[in-house]
mmCIF file of C-alpha atoms and ligand atoms in Angstrom:
data_model
loop_
_atom_site.group_PDB
_atom_site.id
_atom_site.type_symbol
_atom_site.label_atom_id
_atom_site.label_comp_id
_atom_site.label_asym_id
_atom_site.label_seq_id
_atom_site.Cartn_x
_atom_site.Cartn_y
_atom_site.Cartn_z
ATOM 1 C CA UNK D 1 130.026 -31.482 -16.183
ATOM 2 C CA UNK D 2 126.691 -29.628 -16.063
ATOM 3 C CA UNK D 3 126.005 -28.145 -12.616
ATOM 4 C CA UNK D 4 122.415 -27.595 -11.541
ATOM 5 C CA UNK D 5 123.080 -23.806 -11.367
ATOM 6 C CA UNK D 6 124.446 -23.937 -14.932
ATOM 7 C CA UNK D 7 121.356 -25.809 -16.124
ATOM 8 C CA UNK D 8 119.072 -23.370 -14.315
ATOM 9 C CA UNK D 9 120.866 -20.403 -15.941
ATOM 10 C CA UNK D 10 120.611 -22.021 -19.359
ATOM 11 C CA UNK D 11 116.944 -22.852 -18.822
ATOM 12 C CA UNK D 12 116.210 -19.203 -17.999
ATOM 13 C CA UNK D 13 118.122 -17.973 -21.062
ATOM 14 C CA UNK D 14 116.438 -20.490 -23.350
ATOM 15 C CA UNK D 15 113.038 -19.538 -21.963
ATOM 16 C CA UNK D 16 113.558 -16.089 -23.450
ATOM 17 C CA UNK D 17 114.930 -17.002 -26.856
ATOM 18 C CA UNK D 18 113.538 -20.412 -27.819
ATOM 19 C CA UNK D 19 110.460 -20.392 -30.061
ATOM 20 C CA UNK D 20 110.054 -24.156 -29.734
ATOM 21 C CA UNK D 21 109.234 -26.222 -26.665
ATOM 22 C CA UNK D 22 111.324 -26.162 -23.478
ATOM 23 C CA UNK D 23 110.965 -28.565 -20.548
ATOM 24 C CA UNK D 24 112.910 -29.109 -17.332
ATOM 25 C CA UNK D 25 113.570 -32.469 -15.654
ATOM 26 C CA UNK D 26 111.879 -34.357 -18.433
ATOM 27 C CA UNK D 27 111.634 -38.168 -18.023
ATOM 28 C CA UNK D 28 113.455 -39.765 -20.937
ATOM 29 C CA UNK D 29 111.250 -42.833 -20.553
ATOM 30 C CA UNK D 30 108.654 -40.745 -22.434
ATOM 31 C CA UNK D 31 110.973 -40.410 -25.407
ATOM 32 C CA UNK D 32 112.590 -43.811 -25.847
ATOM 33 C CA UNK D 33 111.050 -46.903 -27.423
ATOM 34 C CA UNK D 34 112.292 -48.995 -24.465
ATOM 35 C CA UNK D 35 110.256 -46.698 -22.176
ATOM 36 C CA UNK D 36 113.105 -46.421 -19.652
ATOM 37 C CA UNK D 37 115.521 -43.657 -18.675
ATOM 38 C CA UNK D 38 115.795 -40.979 -15.995
ATOM 39 C CA UNK D 39 115.251 -37.240 -16.343
ATOM 40 C CA UNK D 40 117.015 -34.897 -18.724
ATOM 41 C CA UNK D 41 117.900 -31.645 -16.898
ATOM 42 C CA UNK D 42 116.803 -29.592 -19.906
ATOM 43 C CA UNK D 43 114.737 -30.863 -22.851
ATOM 44 C CA UNK D 44 114.204 -28.692 -25.895
ATOM 45 C CA UNK D 45 112.424 -29.016 -29.194
ATOM 46 C CA UNK D 46 113.712 -26.219 -31.449
ATOM 47 C CA UNK D 47 111.020 -24.850 -33.768
ATOM 48 C CA UNK D 48 113.316 -24.784 -36.818
ATOM 49 C CA UNK D 49 116.995 -24.718 -37.744
ATOM 50 C CA UNK D 50 117.476 -21.046 -36.759
ATOM 51 C CA UNK D 51 115.983 -21.832 -33.353
ATOM 52 C CA UNK D 52 118.338 -24.818 -33.107
ATOM 53 C CA UNK D 53 121.422 -22.695 -33.861
ATOM 54 C CA UNK D 54 120.349 -20.051 -31.330
ATOM 55 C CA UNK D 55 119.826 -22.705 -28.637
ATOM 56 C CA UNK D 56 123.166 -24.333 -29.392
ATOM 57 C CA UNK D 57 124.963 -21.041 -29.004
ATOM 58 C CA UNK D 58 123.445 -20.603 -25.512
ATOM 59 C CA UNK D 59 124.343 -24.182 -24.522
ATOM 60 C CA UNK D 60 127.900 -23.846 -25.788
ATOM 61 C CA UNK D 61 128.458 -20.454 -24.181
ATOM 62 C CA UNK D 62 127.389 -21.927 -20.820
ATOM 63 C CA UNK D 63 129.392 -25.139 -21.456
ATOM 64 C CA UNK D 64 126.288 -27.289 -20.950
ATOM 65 C CA UNK D 65 126.694 -30.741 -22.519
ATOM 66 C CA UNK D 66 123.932 -31.756 -24.909
ATOM 67 C CA UNK D 67 122.855 -34.678 -27.020
ATOM 68 C CA UNK D 68 120.538 -34.971 -29.982
ATOM 69 C CA UNK D 69 117.459 -37.193 -30.008
ATOM 70 C CA UNK D 70 115.426 -38.448 -32.956
ATOM 71 C CA UNK D 71 112.723 -41.039 -32.346
ATOM 72 C CA UNK D 72 114.581 -42.632 -29.411
ATOM 73 C CA UNK D 73 114.254 -46.061 -31.047
ATOM 74 C CA UNK D 74 117.908 -47.004 -30.746
ATOM 75 C CA UNK D 75 118.696 -45.492 -27.406
ATOM 76 C CA UNK D 76 119.170 -46.738 -23.850
ATOM 77 C CA UNK D 77 119.143 -43.889 -21.325
ATOM 78 C CA UNK D 78 120.442 -44.898 -17.902
ATOM 79 C CA UNK D 79 118.200 -44.449 -14.854
ATOM 80 C CA UNK D 80 120.155 -41.453 -13.513
ATOM 81 C CA UNK D 81 119.090 -39.476 -16.597
ATOM 82 C CA UNK D 82 120.999 -36.900 -18.585
ATOM 83 C CA UNK D 83 123.026 -34.091 -17.028
ATOM 84 C CA UNK D 84 122.711 -31.272 -19.483
ATOM 85 C CA UNK D 85 120.362 -30.882 -22.413
ATOM 86 C CA UNK D 86 118.558 -33.118 -24.858
ATOM 87 C CA UNK D 87 117.745 -31.581 -28.235
ATOM 88 C CA UNK D 88 114.730 -33.244 -29.839
ATOM 89 C CA UNK D 89 114.576 -32.771 -33.630
ATOM 90 C CA UNK D 90 110.821 -33.470 -33.946
ATOM 91 C CA UNK D 91 109.948 -29.989 -35.232
ATOM 92 C CA UNK D 92 112.613 -30.032 -37.967
ATOM 93 C CA UNK D 93 110.170 -31.802 -40.220
ATOM 94 C CA UNK D 94 110.267 -30.155 -43.637
ATOM 95 C CA UNK D 95 110.068 -32.611 -46.507
ATOM 96 C CA UNK D 96 110.557 -31.367 -50.081
ATOM 97 C CA UNK D 97 110.305 -33.323 -53.307
ATOM 98 C CA UNK D 98 112.299 -31.674 -56.090
ATOM 99 C CA UNK D 99 112.778 -32.711 -59.719
ATOM 100 C CA UNK D 100 114.882 -35.669 -60.875
ATOM 101 C CA UNK D 101 114.206 -37.792 -57.770
ATOM 102 C CA UNK D 102 115.885 -35.339 -55.406
ATOM 103 C CA UNK D 103 114.389 -35.144 -51.927
ATOM 104 C CA UNK D 104 115.327 -32.882 -49.051
ATOM 105 C CA UNK D 105 114.241 -34.254 -45.707
ATOM 106 C CA UNK D 106 114.878 -32.496 -42.420
ATOM 107 C CA UNK D 107 116.228 -34.570 -39.551
ATOM 108 C CA UNK D 108 112.961 -34.879 -37.636
ATOM 109 C CA UNK D 109 110.953 -36.273 -40.559
ATOM 110 C CA UNK D 110 109.726 -39.742 -39.604
ATOM 111 C CA UNK D 111 111.506 -42.296 -41.790
ATOM 112 C CA UNK D 112 108.255 -44.142 -42.565
ATOM 113 C CA UNK D 113 106.619 -40.913 -43.750
ATOM 114 C CA UNK D 114 109.519 -40.191 -46.121
ATOM 115 C CA UNK D 115 109.301 -43.704 -47.612
ATOM 116 C CA UNK D 116 105.483 -43.617 -47.935
ATOM 117 C CA UNK D 117 105.477 -40.201 -49.630
ATOM 118 C CA UNK D 118 108.259 -41.280 -51.975
ATOM 119 C CA UNK D 119 106.366 -44.458 -52.927
ATOM 120 C CA UNK D 120 103.177 -42.462 -53.593
ATOM 121 C CA UNK D 121 105.160 -40.270 -55.981
ATOM 122 C CA UNK D 122 106.725 -43.253 -57.744
ATOM 123 C CA UNK D 123 110.157 -42.801 -56.168
ATOM 124 C CA UNK D 124 112.044 -45.981 -55.377
ATOM 125 C CA UNK D 125 115.078 -46.751 -53.237
ATOM 126 C CA UNK D 126 114.230 -47.050 -49.556
ATOM 127 C CA UNK D 127 111.112 -49.224 -49.554
ATOM 128 C CA UNK D 128 112.923 -52.201 -47.985
ATOM 129 C CA UNK D 129 113.582 -50.007 -44.935
ATOM 130 C CA UNK D 130 109.877 -49.444 -44.412
ATOM 131 C CA UNK D 131 108.901 -50.329 -40.843
ATOM 132 C CA UNK D 132 112.186 -49.188 -39.261
ATOM 133 C CA UNK D 133 111.065 -46.706 -36.587
ATOM 134 C CA UNK D 134 112.696 -43.345 -35.966
ATOM 135 C CA UNK D 135 113.657 -40.272 -37.904
ATOM 136 C CA UNK D 136 115.716 -39.299 -40.921
ATOM 137 C CA UNK D 137 118.414 -37.905 -38.566
ATOM 138 C CA UNK D 138 118.597 -41.175 -36.637
ATOM 139 C CA UNK D 139 118.647 -43.237 -39.844
ATOM 140 C CA UNK D 140 121.482 -41.079 -41.168
ATOM 141 C CA UNK D 141 123.551 -41.187 -37.965
ATOM 142 C CA UNK D 142 123.035 -44.967 -37.595
ATOM 143 C CA UNK D 143 122.985 -45.767 -41.320
ATOM 144 C CA UNK D 144 119.839 -47.755 -40.581
ATOM 145 C CA UNK D 145 119.210 -50.696 -42.838
ATOM 146 C CA UNK D 146 118.235 -54.246 -43.537
ATOM 147 C CA UNK D 147 120.397 -56.947 -45.119
ATOM 148 C CA UNK D 148 121.351 -55.657 -48.573
ATOM 149 C CA UNK D 149 119.966 -52.129 -48.243
ATOM 150 C CA UNK D 150 121.079 -49.133 -46.185
ATOM 151 C CA UNK D 151 119.808 -45.594 -45.735
ATOM 152 C CA UNK D 152 123.202 -44.098 -46.654
ATOM 153 C CA UNK D 153 123.049 -45.546 -50.188
ATOM 154 C CA UNK D 154 120.474 -42.890 -51.105
ATOM 155 C CA UNK D 155 122.119 -39.957 -49.316
ATOM 156 C CA UNK D 156 123.947 -37.523 -51.595
ATOM 157 C CA UNK D 157 124.818 -35.032 -48.886
ATOM 158 C CA UNK D 158 123.655 -33.708 -45.525
ATOM 159 C CA UNK D 159 123.628 -30.429 -43.643
ATOM 160 C CA UNK D 160 125.616 -30.913 -40.464
ATOM 161 C CA UNK D 161 125.964 -28.540 -37.530
ATOM 162 C CA UNK D 162 129.228 -28.785 -35.654
ATOM 163 C CA UNK D 163 130.750 -26.218 -33.310
ATOM 164 C CA UNK D 164 127.802 -23.893 -33.936
ATOM 165 C CA UNK D 165 128.197 -23.709 -37.710
ATOM 166 C CA UNK D 166 126.277 -25.519 -40.422
ATOM 167 C CA UNK D 167 127.936 -26.955 -43.511
ATOM 168 C CA UNK D 168 127.089 -29.423 -46.270
ATOM 169 C CA UNK D 169 128.869 -32.778 -46.098
ATOM 170 C CA UNK D 170 128.984 -35.009 -49.177
ATOM 171 C CA UNK D 171 128.513 -38.749 -48.929
ATOM 172 C CA UNK D 172 132.272 -39.485 -48.895
ATOM 173 C CA UNK D 173 132.654 -37.339 -45.819
ATOM 174 C CA UNK D 174 129.655 -38.994 -44.148
ATOM 175 C CA UNK D 175 131.558 -42.342 -44.345
ATOM 176 C CA UNK D 176 128.614 -44.720 -44.085
ATOM 177 C CA UNK D 177 129.421 -48.222 -42.856
ATOM 178 C CA UNK D 178 127.524 -51.074 -41.219
ATOM 179 C CA UNK D 179 125.177 -49.227 -38.805
ATOM 180 C CA UNK D 180 127.535 -46.302 -38.566
ATOM 181 C CA UNK D 181 128.431 -42.933 -40.082
ATOM 182 C CA UNK D 182 131.016 -40.238 -39.422
ATOM 183 C CA UNK D 183 128.559 -38.449 -37.111
ATOM 184 C CA UNK D 184 129.637 -38.435 -33.487
ATOM 185 C CA UNK D 185 128.402 -36.607 -30.397
ATOM 186 C CA UNK D 186 128.722 -32.867 -30.868
ATOM 187 C CA UNK D 187 127.284 -33.050 -34.400
ATOM 188 C CA UNK D 188 123.695 -32.639 -35.537
ATOM 189 C CA UNK D 189 122.369 -33.647 -38.934
ATOM 190 C CA UNK D 190 119.803 -31.021 -39.861
ATOM 191 C CA UNK D 191 118.804 -32.203 -43.322
ATOM 192 C CA UNK D 192 119.553 -35.062 -45.704
ATOM 193 C CA UNK D 193 119.556 -34.648 -49.464
ATOM 194 C CA UNK D 194 118.553 -37.951 -51.031
ATOM 195 C CA UNK D 195 118.354 -39.238 -54.568
ATOM 196 C CA UNK D 196 115.613 -41.723 -55.442
ATOM 197 C CA UNK D 197 115.130 -43.724 -58.676
ATOM 198 C CA UNK D 198 112.008 -43.712 -60.815
ATOM 199 C CA UNK D 199 109.541 -46.490 -59.949
ATOM 200 C CA UNK D 200 105.908 -47.418 -60.322
ATOM 201 C CA UNK D 201 103.791 -46.065 -57.501
ATOM 202 C CA UNK D 202 101.329 -48.984 -57.174
ATOM 203 C CA UNK D 203 104.123 -51.570 -57.196
ATOM 204 C CA UNK D 204 106.107 -49.610 -54.598
ATOM 205 C CA UNK D 205 103.115 -49.333 -52.307
ATOM 206 C CA UNK D 206 102.598 -53.079 -52.553
ATOM 207 C CA UNK D 207 106.219 -53.573 -51.439
ATOM 208 C CA UNK D 208 105.534 -51.336 -48.420
ATOM 209 C CA UNK D 209 102.523 -53.396 -47.406
ATOM 210 C CA UNK D 210 104.557 -56.598 -47.778
ATOM 211 C CA UNK D 211 107.439 -55.190 -45.734
ATOM 212 C CA UNK D 212 105.113 -54.240 -42.920
ATOM 213 C CA UNK D 213 103.484 -57.667 -42.906
ATOM 214 C CA UNK D 214 106.939 -59.295 -42.908
ATOM 215 C CA UNK D 215 108.065 -57.184 -39.944
ATOM 216 C CA UNK D 216 104.892 -57.921 -38.023
ATOM 217 C CA UNK D 217 105.538 -61.622 -38.563
ATOM 218 C CA UNK D 218 109.262 -61.694 -37.802
ATOM 219 C CA UNK D 219 109.497 -59.017 -35.109
ATOM 220 C CA UNK D 220 106.409 -59.909 -33.141
ATOM 221 C CA UNK D 221 107.893 -59.268 -29.707
ATOM 222 C CA UNK D 222 106.368 -59.109 -26.277
ATOM 223 C CA UNK D 223 106.893 -55.508 -25.182
ATOM 224 C CA UNK D 224 108.684 -52.186 -25.569
ATOM 225 C CA UNK D 225 112.075 -52.649 -27.224
ATOM 226 C CA UNK D 226 114.766 -50.966 -29.305
ATOM 227 C CA UNK D 227 115.060 -53.452 -32.160
ATOM 228 C CA UNK D 228 118.314 -55.385 -32.446
ATOM 229 C CA UNK D 229 120.465 -54.775 -29.400
ATOM 230 C CA UNK D 230 123.781 -56.112 -30.754
ATOM 231 C CA UNK D 231 125.616 -55.600 -34.016
ATOM 232 C CA UNK D 232 126.101 -58.728 -36.107
ATOM 233 C CA UNK D 233 129.760 -59.714 -35.765
ATOM 234 C CA UNK D 234 131.585 -60.390 -39.065
ATOM 235 C CA UNK D 235 130.327 -63.652 -40.554
ATOM 236 C CA UNK D 236 127.832 -64.357 -37.764
ATOM 237 C CA UNK D 237 124.357 -63.392 -36.608
ATOM 238 C CA UNK D 238 123.959 -61.975 -33.116
ATOM 239 C CA UNK D 239 120.528 -63.614 -32.636
ATOM 240 C CA UNK D 240 121.947 -67.044 -33.502
ATOM 241 C CA UNK D 241 124.821 -66.700 -31.030
ATOM 242 C CA UNK D 242 122.395 -65.603 -28.296
ATOM 243 C CA UNK D 243 120.063 -68.494 -29.050
ATOM 244 C CA UNK D 244 122.967 -70.963 -29.092
ATOM 245 C CA UNK D 245 124.061 -69.678 -25.681
ATOM 246 C CA UNK D 246 120.612 -70.718 -24.410
ATOM 247 C CA UNK D 247 119.572 -67.185 -23.549
ATOM 248 C CA UNK D 248 116.201 -66.914 -25.301
ATOM 249 C CA UNK D 249 113.708 -65.869 -22.615
ATOM 250 C CA UNK D 250 116.469 -65.114 -20.044
ATOM 251 C CA UNK D 251 115.628 -62.166 -17.828
ATOM 252 C CA UNK D 252 117.029 -59.690 -15.332
ATOM 253 C CA UNK D 253 114.431 -57.747 -13.322
ATOM 254 C CA UNK D 254 111.817 -56.532 -15.793
ATOM 255 C CA UNK D 255 114.015 -57.032 -18.887
ATOM 256 C CA UNK D 256 113.825 -60.195 -20.942
ATOM 257 C CA UNK D 257 115.519 -61.610 -24.043
ATOM 258 C CA UNK D 258 112.606 -61.899 -26.460
ATOM 259 C CA UNK D 259 111.289 -65.441 -26.997
ATOM 260 C CA UNK D 260 110.573 -64.527 -30.625
ATOM 261 C CA UNK D 261 113.761 -62.721 -31.627
ATOM 262 C CA UNK D 262 116.836 -63.375 -29.491
ATOM 263 C CA UNK D 263 118.567 -60.104 -30.465
ATOM 264 C CA UNK D 264 115.690 -58.083 -28.990
ATOM 265 C CA UNK D 265 115.402 -57.255 -25.283
ATOM 266 C CA UNK D 266 111.897 -56.395 -24.154
ATOM 267 C CA UNK D 267 110.702 -54.289 -21.275
ATOM 268 C CA UNK D 268 108.110 -56.514 -19.657
ATOM 269 C CA UNK D 269 106.424 -53.442 -18.222
ATOM 270 C CA UNK D 270 108.417 -52.328 -15.219
ATOM 271 C CA UNK D 271 112.022 -52.657 -16.371
ATOM 272 C CA UNK D 272 114.639 -50.122 -15.335
ATOM 273 C CA UNK D 273 117.540 -49.242 -17.599
ATOM 274 C CA UNK D 274 119.788 -51.034 -15.108
ATOM 275 C CA UNK D 275 117.915 -54.314 -15.760
ATOM 276 C CA UNK D 276 118.457 -53.923 -19.507
ATOM 277 C CA UNK D 277 122.135 -53.053 -18.969
ATOM 278 C CA UNK D 278 122.648 -56.034 -16.686
ATOM 279 C CA UNK D 279 121.005 -58.305 -19.273
ATOM 280 C CA UNK D 280 123.226 -56.845 -22.018
ATOM 281 C CA UNK D 281 126.305 -57.616 -19.899
ATOM 282 C CA UNK D 282 125.077 -61.131 -19.113
ATOM 283 C CA UNK D 283 124.515 -61.827 -22.820
ATOM 284 C CA UNK D 284 127.994 -60.520 -23.658
ATOM 285 C CA UNK D 285 129.591 -62.726 -21.010
ATOM 286 C CA UNK D 286 127.675 -65.908 -21.795
ATOM 287 C CA UNK D 287 127.935 -65.576 -25.580
ATOM 288 C CA UNK D 288 131.662 -64.955 -25.247
ATOM 289 C CA UNK D 289 132.134 -68.053 -23.159
ATOM 290 C CA UNK D 290 130.027 -70.242 -25.486
ATOM 291 C CA UNK D 291 131.302 -68.926 -28.839
ATOM 292 C CA UNK D 292 134.457 -66.919 -28.136
ATOM 293 C CA UNK D 293 132.785 -63.902 -29.791
ATOM 294 C CA UNK D 294 132.293 -60.624 -27.933
ATOM 295 C CA UNK D 295 129.011 -59.019 -29.001
ATOM 296 C CA UNK D 296 129.029 -55.230 -29.251
ATOM 297 C CA UNK D 297 125.856 -53.193 -28.698
ATOM 298 C CA UNK D 298 124.242 -51.545 -31.695
ATOM 299 C CA UNK D 299 122.042 -49.444 -29.402
ATOM 300 C CA UNK D 300 123.522 -46.224 -28.066
ATOM 301 C CA UNK D 301 123.869 -46.122 -24.294
ATOM 302 C CA UNK D 302 123.819 -42.680 -22.679
ATOM 303 C CA UNK D 303 123.229 -40.932 -19.366
ATOM 304 C CA UNK D 304 124.182 -41.427 -15.747
ATOM 305 C CA UNK D 305 123.856 -44.340 -13.387
ATOM 306 C CA UNK D 306 121.723 -43.729 -10.336
ATOM 307 C CA UNK D 307 123.607 -42.976 -7.110
ATOM 308 C CA UNK D 308 122.678 -46.481 -5.926
ATOM 309 C CA UNK D 309 124.652 -48.281 -8.624
ATOM 310 C CA UNK D 310 127.481 -45.820 -8.420
HETATM 311 C C1 FAD F 1 110.961 -52.477 -33.405
HETATM 312 C C2 FAD F 1 112.263 -51.895 -33.921
HETATM 313 C C3 FAD F 1 112.799 -52.374 -35.107
HETATM 314 C C4 FAD F 1 114.003 -51.860 -35.603
HETATM 315 N N1 FAD F 1 114.487 -52.350 -36.785
HETATM 316 C C5 FAD F 1 115.625 -51.834 -37.303
HETATM 317 C C6 FAD F 1 116.153 -52.318 -38.548
HETATM 318 O O1 FAD F 1 115.589 -53.188 -39.201
HETATM 319 N N2 FAD F 1 117.298 -51.765 -39.010
HETATM 320 C C7 FAD F 1 117.946 -50.768 -38.329
HETATM 321 O O2 FAD F 1 118.974 -50.279 -38.819
HETATM 322 N N3 FAD F 1 117.478 -50.303 -37.141
HETATM 323 C C8 FAD F 1 116.353 -50.812 -36.615
HETATM 324 N N4 FAD F 1 115.876 -50.342 -35.409
HETATM 325 C C9 FAD F 1 116.666 -49.353 -34.647
HETATM 326 C C10 FAD F 1 116.282 -47.880 -34.915
HETATM 327 O O3 FAD F 1 114.948 -47.779 -35.338
HETATM 328 C C11 FAD F 1 117.196 -47.244 -35.958
HETATM 329 O O4 FAD F 1 118.548 -47.263 -35.544
HETATM 330 C C12 FAD F 1 116.781 -45.788 -36.238
HETATM 331 O O5 FAD F 1 117.452 -45.337 -37.388
HETATM 332 C C13 FAD F 1 117.078 -44.849 -35.086
HETATM 333 O O6 FAD F 1 116.472 -43.596 -35.371
HETATM 334 P P1 FAD F 1 115.947 -42.627 -34.223
HETATM 335 O O7 FAD F 1 115.490 -41.376 -34.865
HETATM 336 O O8 FAD F 1 114.988 -43.322 -33.354
HETATM 337 O O9 FAD F 1 117.327 -42.363 -33.463
HETATM 338 P P2 FAD F 1 117.561 -42.195 -31.880
HETATM 339 O O10 FAD F 1 117.323 -43.500 -31.203
HETATM 340 O O11 FAD F 1 116.852 -41.011 -31.380
HETATM 341 O O12 FAD F 1 119.131 -41.895 -31.866
HETATM 342 C C14 FAD F 1 120.064 -42.897 -32.264
HETATM 343 C C15 FAD F 1 121.438 -42.249 -32.379
HETATM 344 O O13 FAD F 1 121.438 -41.321 -33.461
HETATM 345 C C16 FAD F 1 121.771 -40.009 -32.993
HETATM 346 N N5 FAD F 1 120.949 -39.043 -33.748
HETATM 347 C C17 FAD F 1 119.597 -39.009 -33.847
HETATM 348 N N6 FAD F 1 119.223 -37.964 -34.610
HETATM 349 C C18 FAD F 1 120.357 -37.336 -34.983
HETATM 350 C C19 FAD F 1 120.628 -36.182 -35.756
HETATM 351 N N7 FAD F 1 119.668 -35.426 -36.311
HETATM 352 N N8 FAD F 1 121.922 -35.807 -35.934
HETATM 353 C C20 FAD F 1 122.942 -36.528 -35.381
HETATM 354 N N9 FAD F 1 122.742 -37.634 -34.636
HETATM 355 C C21 FAD F 1 121.462 -38.030 -34.445
HETATM 356 C C22 FAD F 1 121.427 -40.000 -31.509
HETATM 357 O O14 FAD F 1 122.173 -39.036 -30.801
HETATM 358 C C23 FAD F 1 121.812 -41.438 -31.123
HETATM 359 O O15 FAD F 1 123.200 -41.533 -30.935
HETATM 360 C C24 FAD F 1 114.680 -50.844 -34.894
HETATM 361 C C25 FAD F 1 114.133 -50.350 -33.695
HETATM 362 C C26 FAD F 1 112.936 -50.862 -33.210
HETATM 363 C C27 FAD F 1 112.347 -50.322 -31.941
#
């Protein structure tokens, strides 16, 4: 448990060593696509991987819990915020194209940028994922994908920091599965090494334009959101089960089940995380009673409740 004195001590230490950005009591609503979430005690954006390792050593020495943040597009932060530190990977953004289709992308590289640059260079493999928000680190941790194509298929290995040391994990060790990998809290992916196939640049860029148009058509939703909220259960589609339970358009406070895509929950403008959480629980309960299937969230839920909700 991070005490406020512990966080203050860590903040002071980080202020002296960190070359990147350091903020205190930072609203997480500024960093999540749902635009909700209370304050993080300490928020840091390490300038590069050496800065990251130095910061981690301070956090671990002071026993301050931390979590890693990419684009915040798959994350629900509770209204009480985050006790401890949030490490934002935005400045780890080196992207290198090597020979033979090999690409090294640091965790904070925006996924869309990686796919666009690859297409421009005639490198094929991830174009169907174009339009998924977030970073390379988030896509790796979540094994982001669309039906029939996943980020992990193109990952040969990744540099992972765990317990303060960095090592290279091969794809077997990364154990990619449906929207999951072997990465758990306490681990940070610093860089992914990917292997693309040769393709024709013009044709690939046409696919990107088509993918974007398709997403705009099919994911036209009414407000801030985090994409699909629930995992598809084996042999079923979460959005269909939610629709069949009659929940399209259902709302709690400022959170509403999208009228366009039933597996999306939108922030109608003034939602709190507790509204979204209550709607998630309502969907779970009502879908279970109508179909017998318990939906499990795909989004990651972190942080503390406010004192009010215990
Ligand atoms: C409009 C919309 C559409 C979407 N469509 C899709 C889709 O089609 N397919 C799909 O798969 N997803 C989709 N998503 C969800 C989301 O974009 C993906 O899961 C994305 O890969 C998350 O990346 P991120 O950088 O935003 O991760 P974050 O939300 O920041 O983090 C997600 C999880 O990954 C962990 N993480 C992040 N970076 C690292 C790192 N460097 N090392 C270790 N762990 C890390 C975090 O701690 C957290 O547990 C959509 C979201 C939105 C808003």
